[in-house]
Every structure is written in structure tokens, then in C-alpha cells.
Coordinates of N, CA and C in Angstrom, one line a residue:
M1 N 98.8 86.8 77.9 CA 98.8 86.8 79.5 C 100.1 86.4 80.0
V2 N 100.7 87.0 80.9 CA 102.0 86.7 81.5 C 101.8 86.1 82.8
F3 N 102.4 84.9 83.2 CA 102.3 84.3 84.4 C 103.1 85.2 85.4
M4 N 102.4 85.4 86.6 CA 102.9 86.4 87.6 C 102.7 86.0 89.0
I5 N 103.8 85.8 89.7 CA 103.7 85.6 91.2 C 104.1 86.9 91.9
I6 N 103.2 87.3 92.7 CA 103.3 88.7 93.4 C 103.6 88.4 94.9
P7 N 104.6 88.7 95.4 CA 104.9 88.5 96.9 C 104.0 89.3 97.7
V8 N 103.5 88.9 98.8 CA 102.5 89.6 99.7 C 103.3 89.8 101.1
V9 N 103.1 91.0 101.6 CA 103.4 91.3 103.0 C 102.3 92.1 103.6
D10 N 102.0 91.8 104.9 CA 101.1 92.7 105.7 C 102.0 93.5 106.6
M11 N 101.7 94.7 106.8 CA 102.5 95.6 107.7 C 101.7 96.2 108.8
K12 N 102.3 96.1 110.0 CA 101.6 96.6 111.2 C 102.7 97.1 112.1
D13 N 102.6 98.3 112.6 CA 103.6 98.9 113.6 C 105.0 98.9 113.0
S14 N 105.2 99.2 111.7 CA 106.4 99.3 111.0 C 107.1 98.0 110.7
M15 N 106.3 96.9 110.8 CA 106.8 95.6 110.8 C 106.0 94.7 109.8
C16 N 106.6 93.8 109.1 CA 105.9 92.8 108.3 C 105.4 91.8 109.3
V17 N 104.1 91.4 109.1 CA 103.6 90.4 110.0 C 102.9 89.2 109.2
S18 N 102.6 88.2 110.0 CA 101.9 87.1 109.3 C 100.8 86.6 110.3
G19 N 99.8 85.9 109.7 CA 98.8 85.3 110.5 C 97.9 84.5 109.7
K20 N 96.7 84.2 110.2 CA 95.8 83.3 109.6 C 94.4 83.9 109.6
S21 N 93.7 83.6 108.5 CA 92.3 83.8 108.4 C 91.8 85.3 108.7
G22 N 92.8 86.3 108.6 CA 92.4 87.7 108.8 C 92.2 88.1 110.2
M23 N 92.6 87.3 111.1 CA 92.5 87.6 112.6 C 93.7 88.5 112.9
R24 N 93.6 89.7 112.6 CA 94.8 90.7 112.6 C 95.4 90.9 114.1
D25 N 94.6 90.7 115.1 CA 95.0 91.0 116.5 C 96.1 89.9 116.9
T26 N 96.1 88.8 116.2 CA 97.0 87.6 116.4 C 98.2 87.6 115.6
Y27 N 98.3 88.5 114.6 CA 99.5 88.4 113.7 C 100.9 88.7 114.5
T28 N 101.9 88.0 114.1 CA 103.1 88.1 114.7 C 104.2 88.5 113.6
E29 N 105.3 88.9 114.0 CA 106.4 89.2 113.1 C 106.6 88.0 112.0
L30 N 106.7 88.5 110.7 CA 106.9 87.6 109.6 C 108.3 87.0 109.7
R31 N 108.3 85.7 109.5 CA 109.6 85.0 109.4 C 109.7 84.5 107.9
S32 N 110.6 85.0 107.2 CA 110.7 84.7 105.7 C 112.1 84.3 105.3
I33 N 112.2 83.5 104.4 CA 113.6 83.1 103.8 C 114.2 84.4 103.2
Y34 N 113.4 85.4 102.9 CA 113.8 86.6 102.3 C 114.3 87.7 103.2
G35 N 114.1 87.5 104.5 CA 114.5 88.5 105.5 C 113.6 88.6 106.7
R36 N 114.0 89.4 107.6 CA 113.3 89.6 108.9 C 112.2 90.6 108.7
G37 N 111.0 90.3 109.4 CA 109.9 91.1 109.3 C 110.1 92.5 109.8
C38 N 111.2 92.7 110.6 CA 111.4 94.1 111.1 C 112.2 94.9 110.1
D39 N 112.6 94.3 109.0 CA 113.4 95.1 108.0 C 112.8 94.9 106.6
I40 N 111.7 95.6 106.3 CA 111.1 95.4 105.0 C 112.0 95.9 103.8
I41 N 112.8 96.8 104.1 CA 113.8 97.2 103.0 C 114.6 96.1 102.5
D42 N 115.2 95.4 103.4 CA 116.1 94.2 103.1 C 115.2 93.1 102.4
L43 N 114.0 92.9 103.0 CA 113.1 91.9 102.4 C 112.8 92.2 101.0
A44 N 112.4 93.5 100.7 CA 112.0 93.9 99.4 C 113.2 93.7 98.4
S45 N 114.4 94.1 98.8 CA 115.5 94.0 98.0 C 115.8 92.5 97.6
N46 N 115.7 91.7 98.6 CA 115.9 90.3 98.3 C 114.8 89.6 97.4
L47 N 113.6 90.0 97.6 CA 112.5 89.7 96.7 C 112.8 90.1 95.2
R48 N 113.2 91.4 95.1 CA 113.5 91.8 93.8 C 114.7 91.1 93.1
D49 N 115.7 90.8 93.9 CA 116.9 90.1 93.4 C 116.5 88.7 92.9
D50 N 115.4 88.2 93.6 CA 115.0 86.8 93.2 C 114.1 86.7 92.1
G51 N 113.7 87.9 91.5 CA 112.9 88.0 90.3 C 111.5 88.6 90.5
A52 N 111.2 89.0 91.7 CA 109.8 89.7 91.8 C 109.8 90.9 91.0
K53 N 108.6 91.1 90.4 CA 108.4 92.4 89.6 C 107.5 93.3 90.2
L54 N 106.7 92.8 91.2 CA 105.8 93.6 92.0 C 105.8 93.1 93.4
M55 N 105.2 94.0 94.3 CA 105.1 93.6 95.7 C 103.7 94.1 96.2
Y56 N 103.0 93.2 96.8 CA 101.7 93.6 97.4 C 101.9 94.0 98.9
I57 N 101.5 95.1 99.3 CA 101.6 95.4 100.7 C 100.2 95.9 101.2
A58 N 99.8 95.2 102.3 CA 98.6 95.7 103.0 C 99.0 96.4 104.3
D59 N 98.6 97.7 104.3 CA 98.9 98.5 105.5 C 97.9 98.3 106.5
L60 N 97.9 97.4 107.4 CA 96.9 97.1 108.3 C 96.6 98.2 109.2
D61 N 97.5 99.1 109.6 CA 97.4 100.2 110.5 C 96.5 101.2 109.8
K62 N 96.7 101.4 108.6 CA 95.9 102.5 107.8 C 94.5 101.9 107.5
I63 N 94.4 100.7 107.2 CA 93.1 100.1 106.9 C 92.2 100.2 108.2
E64 N 92.9 99.9 109.3 CA 92.1 99.9 110.6 C 92.0 101.3 111.2
G65 N 92.6 102.4 110.6 CA 92.5 103.7 111.1 C 93.3 104.0 112.5
V66 N 94.4 103.3 112.6 CA 95.2 103.4 113.8 C 96.6 103.9 113.6
G67 N 96.8 104.5 112.4 CA 98.2 105.0 112.0 C 98.4 104.5 110.6
D68 N 99.8 104.6 110.2 CA 100.1 104.2 108.8 C 101.6 103.9 108.8
N69 N 102.0 103.2 107.6 CA 103.4 102.8 107.5 C 103.8 103.4 106.2
S70 N 103.3 104.6 105.8 CA 103.6 105.2 104.5 C 105.0 105.4 104.2
S71 N 105.8 106.0 105.2 CA 107.2 106.3 104.9 C 108.1 105.1 104.5
L72 N 107.8 104.0 105.1 CA 108.5 102.8 104.8 C 108.0 102.2 103.4
I73 N 106.7 102.3 103.2 CA 106.2 101.8 101.9 C 106.7 102.6 100.7
S74 N 106.9 103.9 101.0 CA 107.5 104.7 99.9 C 108.9 104.3 99.6
K75 N 109.6 103.9 100.6 CA 110.9 103.4 100.3 C 111.0 102.1 99.7
V76 N 110.1 101.3 100.0 CA 110.0 100.0 99.3 C 109.7 100.2 97.8
N77 N 108.7 101.2 97.6 CA 108.3 101.5 96.2 C 109.5 101.9 95.3
D78 N 110.5 102.5 95.9 CA 111.7 102.9 95.2 C 112.6 101.6 94.8
I79 N 112.4 100.5 95.5 CA 113.1 99.3 95.2 C 112.3 98.4 94.2
I80 N 111.0 98.3 94.5 CA 110.2 97.4 93.7 C 108.7 98.0 93.6
P81 N 108.2 98.0 92.4 CA 106.8 98.7 92.5 C 105.8 98.0 93.4
V82 N 105.1 98.9 94.1 CA 104.2 98.5 95.2 C 102.8 98.5 94.8
M83 N 102.0 97.5 94.9 CA 100.6 97.4 94.9 C 100.0 97.6 96.3
L84 N 99.4 98.7 96.6 CA 99.2 99.0 98.0 C 97.7 99.0 98.3
D85 N 97.3 98.3 99.3 CA 96.1 98.3 99.9 C 96.2 99.0 101.3
N86 N 95.7 100.2 101.4 CA 95.8 101.0 102.6 C 94.5 101.6 103.0
G87 N 93.4 100.9 102.6 CA 92.1 101.5 103.0 C 91.5 102.5 102.2
I88 N 91.7 102.5 100.9 CA 91.2 103.5 100.0 C 89.6 103.5 100.1
S89 N 89.0 104.6 100.2 CA 87.6 104.8 100.2 C 87.0 105.8 99.2
T90 N 87.8 106.9 99.1 CA 87.3 108.0 98.1 C 88.5 108.4 97.2
P91 N 88.2 109.2 96.1 CA 89.2 109.7 95.2 C 90.3 110.4 95.9
D92 N 90.1 111.0 97.0 CA 91.1 111.8 97.7 C 92.2 110.9 98.2
D93 N 91.8 109.7 98.6 CA 92.8 108.7 99.1 C 93.8 108.3 98.0
I94 N 93.4 108.3 96.8 CA 94.3 108.0 95.7 C 95.4 109.1 95.6
E95 N 94.9 110.4 95.7 CA 95.8 111.5 95.6 C 96.8 111.4 96.7
E96 N 96.5 111.0 98.0 CA 97.4 110.9 99.0 C 98.4 109.8 98.8
N97 N 98.0 108.8 98.1 CA 99.0 107.7 97.8 C 99.9 107.9 96.7
S98 N 99.7 109.0 96.0 CA 100.4 109.2 94.6 C 101.9 109.2 94.8
K99 N 102.4 109.5 95.9 CA 103.9 109.5 96.1 C 104.5 108.3 96.8
I100 N 103.6 107.4 97.2 CA 104.2 106.2 98.1 C 104.0 104.9 97.4
C101 N 103.2 104.8 96.2 CA 103.0 103.5 95.7 C 102.9 103.7 94.1
T102 N 103.0 102.5 93.4 CA 102.8 102.5 92.0 C 101.4 102.2 91.6
Y103 N 100.8 101.2 92.3 CA 99.4 100.7 92.0 C 98.5 100.9 93.2
N104 N 97.4 101.5 93.1 CA 96.5 101.6 94.3 C 95.4 100.4 94.2
I105 N 95.1 99.9 95.3 CA 94.1 98.8 95.4 C 92.8 99.4 96.0
V106 N 91.7 99.3 95.3 CA 90.4 99.7 95.7 C 89.7 98.4 96.2
A107 N 89.5 98.3 97.5 CA 89.0 97.1 98.1 C 87.7 97.2 98.6
T108 N 86.9 96.2 98.5 CA 85.5 96.3 99.0 C 85.4 96.4 100.5
E109 N 86.5 95.9 101.2 CA 86.4 96.0 102.6 C 86.4 97.4 103.2
T110 N 86.9 98.4 102.4 CA 87.0 99.8 102.9 C 86.3 100.7 101.9
L111 N 85.7 100.3 100.8 CA 85.0 101.1 99.9 C 83.7 101.7 100.5
S112 N 83.6 103.0 100.4 CA 82.4 103.6 101.0 C 81.1 103.4 100.2
S113 N 81.2 103.4 98.9 CA 79.9 103.2 98.1 C 80.3 102.8 96.7
I114 N 79.4 102.3 95.9 CA 79.6 102.0 94.5 C 79.9 103.3 93.7
S115 N 79.3 104.4 94.1 CA 79.4 105.7 93.4 C 80.8 106.1 93.6
D116 N 81.4 105.9 94.8 CA 82.8 106.4 95.0 C 83.7 105.5 94.1
A117 N 83.4 104.3 94.0 CA 84.2 103.4 93.1 C 84.2 104.0 91.6
Y118 N 83.0 104.3 91.2 CA 83.0 104.8 89.8 C 83.7 106.1 89.7
A119 N 83.6 107.0 90.8 CA 84.3 108.3 90.7 C 85.9 108.0 90.7
I120 N 86.3 107.0 91.5 CA 87.8 106.8 91.4 C 88.2 106.4 90.1
F121 N 87.5 105.4 89.4 CA 88.0 104.9 88.2 C 87.8 105.9 87.0
E122 N 86.8 106.8 87.2 CA 86.6 107.9 86.3 C 87.8 108.9 86.3
K123 N 88.3 109.1 87.5 CA 89.3 110.2 87.7 C 90.7 109.7 87.5
Y124 N 91.0 108.4 87.7 CA 92.4 107.9 87.6 C 92.6 106.8 86.6
D125 N 93.8 106.7 86.2 CA 94.2 105.8 85.2 C 93.9 104.3 85.6
N126 N 93.0 103.6 84.9 CA 92.7 102.2 85.4 C 93.7 101.2 85.3
E127 N 94.8 101.6 84.6 CA 96.0 100.8 84.4 C 96.8 100.8 85.8
K128 N 96.5 101.9 86.5 CA 97.3 101.9 87.8 C 96.4 101.6 89.0
L129 N 95.1 101.2 88.8 CA 94.2 100.9 89.7 C 93.8 99.4 89.7
I130 N 93.8 98.8 90.8 CA 93.4 97.4 91.0 C 92.2 97.3 91.9
F131 N 91.2 96.6 91.4 CA 89.9 96.3 92.2 C 90.1 95.1 93.0
S132 N 89.8 95.0 94.3 CA 90.0 93.8 95.1 C 88.6 93.5 95.8
V133 N 88.2 92.3 95.5 CA 86.9 91.8 96.1 C 87.4 90.9 97.2
D134 N 87.1 91.4 98.4 CA 87.5 90.7 99.6 C 86.4 89.8 100.2
I135 N 86.7 88.6 100.4 CA 85.7 87.5 100.7 C 86.1 86.9 102.0
K136 N 85.0 86.7 102.9 CA 85.3 86.0 104.1 C 84.0 85.1 104.4
D137 N 84.3 83.8 104.7 CA 83.2 82.9 104.9 C 82.2 83.0 103.8
N138 N 82.7 82.9 102.5 CA 81.9 82.8 101.4 C 81.1 84.0 101.1
E139 N 81.3 85.1 101.8 CA 80.5 86.3 101.4 C 81.5 87.5 101.2
V140 N 81.1 88.4 100.4 CA 82.0 89.6 100.1 C 82.0 90.5 101.4
L141 N 83.2 90.8 101.7 CA 83.5 91.7 102.9 C 83.3 93.1 102.4
L142 N 82.3 93.8 103.0 CA 81.9 95.0 102.5 C 81.8 96.1 103.7
K143 N 82.3 97.2 103.4 CA 82.1 98.5 104.4 C 80.7 98.9 104.2
D144 N 80.2 99.0 103.0 CA 78.8 99.4 102.7 C 78.0 98.1 102.4
K145 N 77.3 97.7 103.5 CA 76.6 96.4 103.4 C 75.5 96.3 102.4
S146 N 75.1 97.5 101.9 CA 74.0 97.5 100.9 C 74.4 97.1 99.5
I147 N 75.8 97.1 99.3 CA 76.3 96.7 98.0 C 76.1 95.2 97.7
K148 N 75.5 94.9 96.5 CA 75.2 93.5 96.1 C 76.4 93.0 95.2
V149 N 76.5 91.7 95.2 CA 77.5 91.1 94.3 C 77.3 91.5 92.8
S150 N 76.1 91.6 92.5 CA 75.7 91.9 91.1 C 76.2 93.2 90.7
E151 N 76.2 94.2 91.7 CA 76.6 95.6 91.5 C 78.1 95.6 91.4
L152 N 78.9 94.8 92.1 CA 80.3 94.7 92.0 C 80.7 94.1 90.6
I153 N 79.9 93.1 90.1 CA 80.2 92.5 88.8 C 79.9 93.6 87.8
E154 N 78.8 94.3 87.8 CA 78.6 95.4 86.9 C 79.6 96.4 86.9
L155 N 80.1 96.9 88.1 CA 81.2 97.8 88.2 C 82.4 97.3 87.5
I156 N 82.8 96.1 87.7 CA 84.0 95.6 87.1 C 83.9 95.6 85.5
N157 N 82.7 95.2 85.0 CA 82.5 95.2 83.6 C 82.5 96.5 83.0
D158 N 82.0 97.6 83.8 CA 81.9 98.9 83.3 C 83.2 99.6 83.3
V159 N 84.0 99.6 84.3 CA 85.2 100.3 84.4 C 86.5 99.6 83.9
K160 N 86.3 98.2 83.8 CA 87.4 97.4 83.2 C 88.8 97.7 83.8
P161 N 89.0 97.5 85.1 CA 90.3 97.6 85.7 C 91.2 96.5 85.0
K162 N 92.5 96.8 85.0 CA 93.4 95.8 84.4 C 93.4 94.5 85.2
Y163 N 93.3 94.6 86.5 CA 93.4 93.4 87.4 C 92.3 93.5 88.4
V164 N 91.7 92.4 88.7 CA 90.7 92.2 89.8 C 91.4 91.2 90.8
I165 N 91.6 91.5 92.0 CA 92.0 90.6 93.0 C 90.8 89.9 93.6
L166 N 90.8 88.6 93.7 CA 89.8 87.9 94.4 C 90.5 87.2 95.7
L167 N 90.4 87.9 96.8 CA 91.0 87.6 98.1 C 90.1 86.9 99.1
N168 N 90.4 85.7 99.2 CA 89.7 84.9 100.2 C 90.4 85.0 101.5
I169 N 89.9 85.9 102.4 CA 90.5 86.2 103.6 C 90.5 85.0 104.6
T170 N 89.4 84.3 104.5 CA 89.3 83.1 105.4 C 90.4 82.1 105.2
Q171 N 91.0 82.1 104.0 CA 92.0 81.0 103.8 C 93.5 81.6 103.9
V172 N 93.6 82.9 104.2 CA 94.9 83.5 104.4 C 95.8 82.7 105.4
G173 N 96.9 82.3 105.0 CA 97.8 81.6 106.0 C 97.5 80.0 106.2
Q174 N 96.4 79.7 105.6 CA 95.9 78.3 105.8 C 96.6 77.2 104.9
K175 N 97.2 77.7 103.8 CA 97.8 76.8 102.8 C 96.8 75.8 102.3
Q176 N 95.5 76.2 102.0 CA 94.6 75.3 101.4 C 93.6 76.2 100.6
Q177 N 93.0 75.5 99.7 CA 92.1 76.2 98.8 C 90.8 75.4 98.8
K178 N 89.7 76.0 99.2 CA 88.4 75.4 99.1 C 87.5 76.2 98.1
Q179 N 86.5 75.5 97.5 CA 85.7 76.1 96.5 C 85.0 77.2 97.2
C180 N 84.8 78.3 96.5 CA 84.0 79.5 96.9 C 83.1 80.0 95.9
D181 N 81.8 79.8 96.1 CA 80.8 80.1 95.1 C 80.8 81.6 94.6
V182 N 81.1 82.5 95.5 CA 81.2 83.9 95.1 C 82.4 84.2 94.2
V183 N 83.6 83.6 94.4 CA 84.7 83.7 93.6 C 84.4 83.1 92.1
D184 N 83.8 81.9 92.2 CA 83.5 81.2 90.9 C 82.5 82.1 90.1
E185 N 81.5 82.8 90.8 CA 80.6 83.6 90.1 C 81.2 84.8 89.5
I186 N 82.2 85.5 90.2 CA 82.7 86.7 89.7 C 83.7 86.3 88.5
I187 N 84.4 85.2 88.6 CA 85.3 84.9 87.5 C 84.5 84.6 86.2
S188 N 83.4 84.0 86.4 CA 82.7 83.6 85.3 C 81.9 84.8 84.6
K189 N 81.6 85.8 85.4 CA 80.8 86.9 84.9 C 81.6 88.2 84.6
T190 N 83.0 88.1 84.8 CA 83.9 89.2 84.4 C 85.0 88.7 83.5
P191 N 84.7 88.3 82.3 CA 85.6 87.7 81.5 C 86.6 88.6 80.9
T192 N 86.4 90.0 80.8 CA 87.3 90.9 80.1 C 88.5 91.3 81.0
V193 N 88.6 90.9 82.3 CA 89.7 91.4 83.1 C 90.5 90.2 83.5
E194 N 91.8 90.5 83.9 CA 92.6 89.5 84.5 C 92.5 89.4 86.0
H195 N 92.2 88.2 86.4 CA 91.9 87.9 87.8 C 93.3 87.6 88.5
I196 N 93.5 88.1 89.7 CA 94.6 87.7 90.6 C 94.1 87.0 91.8
M197 N 94.4 85.7 91.9 CA 93.9 84.8 93.0 C 94.7 85.0 94.2
A198 N 94.0 85.1 95.4 CA 94.8 85.4 96.6 C 94.1 84.7 97.8
G199 N 94.9 84.3 98.8 CA 94.4 83.7 100.0 C 94.6 82.3 100.1
G200 N 95.6 81.8 100.8 CA 95.8 80.3 101.0 C 96.3 79.6 99.7
I201 N 96.9 80.4 98.7 CA 97.2 79.8 97.4 C 98.3 78.7 97.7
T202 N 98.1 77.6 97.2 CA 99.0 76.6 97.1 C 99.7 76.3 95.8
N203 N 100.7 75.5 95.7 CA 101.3 75.1 94.4 C 100.3 74.4 93.6
Q204 N 99.5 73.5 94.3 CA 98.5 72.7 93.6 C 97.4 73.7 93.0
A205 N 97.0 74.7 93.8 CA 96.0 75.7 93.3 C 96.5 76.4 92.1
I206 N 97.8 76.8 92.2 CA 98.4 77.5 91.0 C 98.2 76.7 89.8
A207 N 98.6 75.4 89.9 CA 98.5 74.4 88.7 C 97.1 74.4 88.2
E208 N 96.1 74.2 89.1 CA 94.7 74.1 88.7 C 94.2 75.4 88.0
Y209 N 94.5 76.5 88.6 CA 94.0 77.8 88.0 C 94.6 78.0 86.7
K210 N 95.9 77.6 86.5 CA 96.6 77.9 85.2 C 95.9 77.0 84.1
K211 N 95.2 76.0 84.5 CA 94.6 75.2 83.4 C 93.3 75.7 83.0
V212 N 92.8 76.8 83.7 CA 91.6 77.5 83.3 C 91.9 78.9 82.8
G213 N 93.2 79.2 82.6 CA 93.7 80.5 82.0 C 93.9 81.6 83.1
I214 N 94.0 81.3 84.4 CA 94.3 82.3 85.4 C 95.8 82.1 85.7
D215 N 96.5 83.3 85.5 CA 98.1 83.2 85.7 C 98.6 84.2 86.7
N216 N 97.8 84.8 87.5 CA 98.3 85.8 88.4 C 97.9 85.4 89.9
F217 N 98.9 85.5 90.8 CA 98.7 85.0 92.1 C 99.4 85.9 93.1
L218 N 98.7 86.2 94.2 CA 99.3 86.8 95.4 C 99.8 85.7 96.3
I219 N 101.0 85.6 96.6 CA 101.5 84.5 97.4 C 102.2 85.0 98.6
G220 N 101.8 84.5 99.8 CA 102.5 84.9 101.0 C 103.2 83.7 101.7
T221 N 102.4 82.9 102.3 CA 102.9 81.8 103.2 C 103.9 80.9 102.6
I222 N 103.5 80.2 101.5 CA 104.4 79.3 100.9 C 105.8 79.9 100.3
L223 N 105.5 81.2 99.8 CA 106.7 82.0 99.3 C 107.7 82.2 100.5
H224 N 107.2 82.7 101.6 CA 108.1 83.1 102.7 C 108.7 81.8 103.4
E225 N 108.0 80.8 103.3 CA 108.5 79.5 103.9 C 109.4 78.7 103.0
G226 N 109.6 79.3 101.7 CA 110.6 78.7 100.9 C 110.0 77.4 100.1
K227 N 108.6 77.3 100.1 CA 108.0 76.1 99.5 C 107.4 76.4 98.2
L228 N 107.5 77.6 97.6 CA 106.9 77.9 96.3 C 107.7 77.1 95.2
E229 N 107.0 76.5 94.4 CA 107.6 75.7 93.3 C 107.7 76.4 92.0
Y230 N 107.3 77.6 92.0 CA 107.3 78.4 90.7 C 108.3 79.7 90.8
E231 N 108.8 80.0 89.8 CA 109.7 81.2 89.8 C 108.8 82.5 89.7
M232 N 109.3 83.6 90.3 CA 108.6 84.8 90.4 C 108.9 85.6 89.1

């Protein structure tokens, strides 16, 4: 298992933005040591030059159905491979993304059904698909409210994606980590995949997770503030 820090940016209205706890209406232009939020191309180039091997982008406009930032994301993908969360719901969405990113993120927030998730993983290379369990207030954030945590765990163990993101949206931008029962349960019951921890990740949290064999992290706030104590 290789230690991996993956830089995070959220995009809205052609701009990189930042905020807290998933309250997207309050997000403002990202201020980063790697560049201005209004120039994601420069930002991506600087991250690559500092050692980043991947870049996570959440297209908030596409997720919320109010537009998209696909043309810019495609240009970023030419600079550094992009892991893209842009509201994938069905296999057709993967097809549309084929020219703009390297890795597609299938997230619980926008997944239409468990059957659609199985269809996606059956049709496409699971080395290029990443499953994201989005968590808010200690509960899984679901488009389909009927999906149970046990079904998500069964799905992960059946399709065996290379990576599973555990994104605690409540902690985004907060620079703090609190115990989350759902996260602990999923980690303990999906031992065959590599987990990527996300949401308010601190240097201390990285050190603690590494002790239990978790070496992959999505990092936003402390990276952009220049406070990350680890190399990418």
C-alpha cells in the first residue's frame, strides 16, 4: 500500500471554491498557496510540480444540476489525472465523463439505486471507478433513502472497487476529526478495499489513521493553507 495525499478542490461557476460542512451556498473563492481559485489550470500545474499524482475535483454545479465545469476539468486532466465527482447516477454518466477525467467517483449522494451501482461496476473497469460513501451528521447521505448501510457494505464487498472514499461532509473545512460510527463500521466490514479518508483531515488524523493501515487521504484545507506536514 502506497501512502497518498490527494489534493481536493470544489468547482462552482468555473472557479475553485472553499467552505465548511457542505453548506455550498456559502462557498467563496479558494485561497491557496498553490494559486488563485479563478485559475484552476495554474493551481493544478503547481500541485503537480509539488508532487501531486492525482487531483480530486467535485463539480458542484453538475452535482446540483445547475450547469457544469467539464471543459475546464478536461484541461486539468491533461495536466494531472483527475478523480471526478460530478453527480454520477447511471452508466450513461460514466460514458459522458470518458473524455474529461481519468477516474470516476460513484457517490451515494447522487446514486439513483443499488442496482444502478451494480450496473456501473459490471460495465466499466473497477480500476477506474471509485466508490464514495458520503456522510453527514453520522448518517450516510443518500439520493435513494431506501438504501441501507448494510447494502452499501455488501455492494463494496461484491464489486471490489480499488478505492472507497469515506467522506465526512460535516467535517469539511473544519480541520477536526470526530469519531463517526458509520465510518468505523464500513472500514471494519470492507477489509479487501483501500479506504480514502476525507473531510476535515488534519495532520494528527493522518498519523492516527496510518497506525491502523490507512494511507490514502483527500486533503483540502490544510494543504491549501500550507499547513500539511506530509509530502504529496
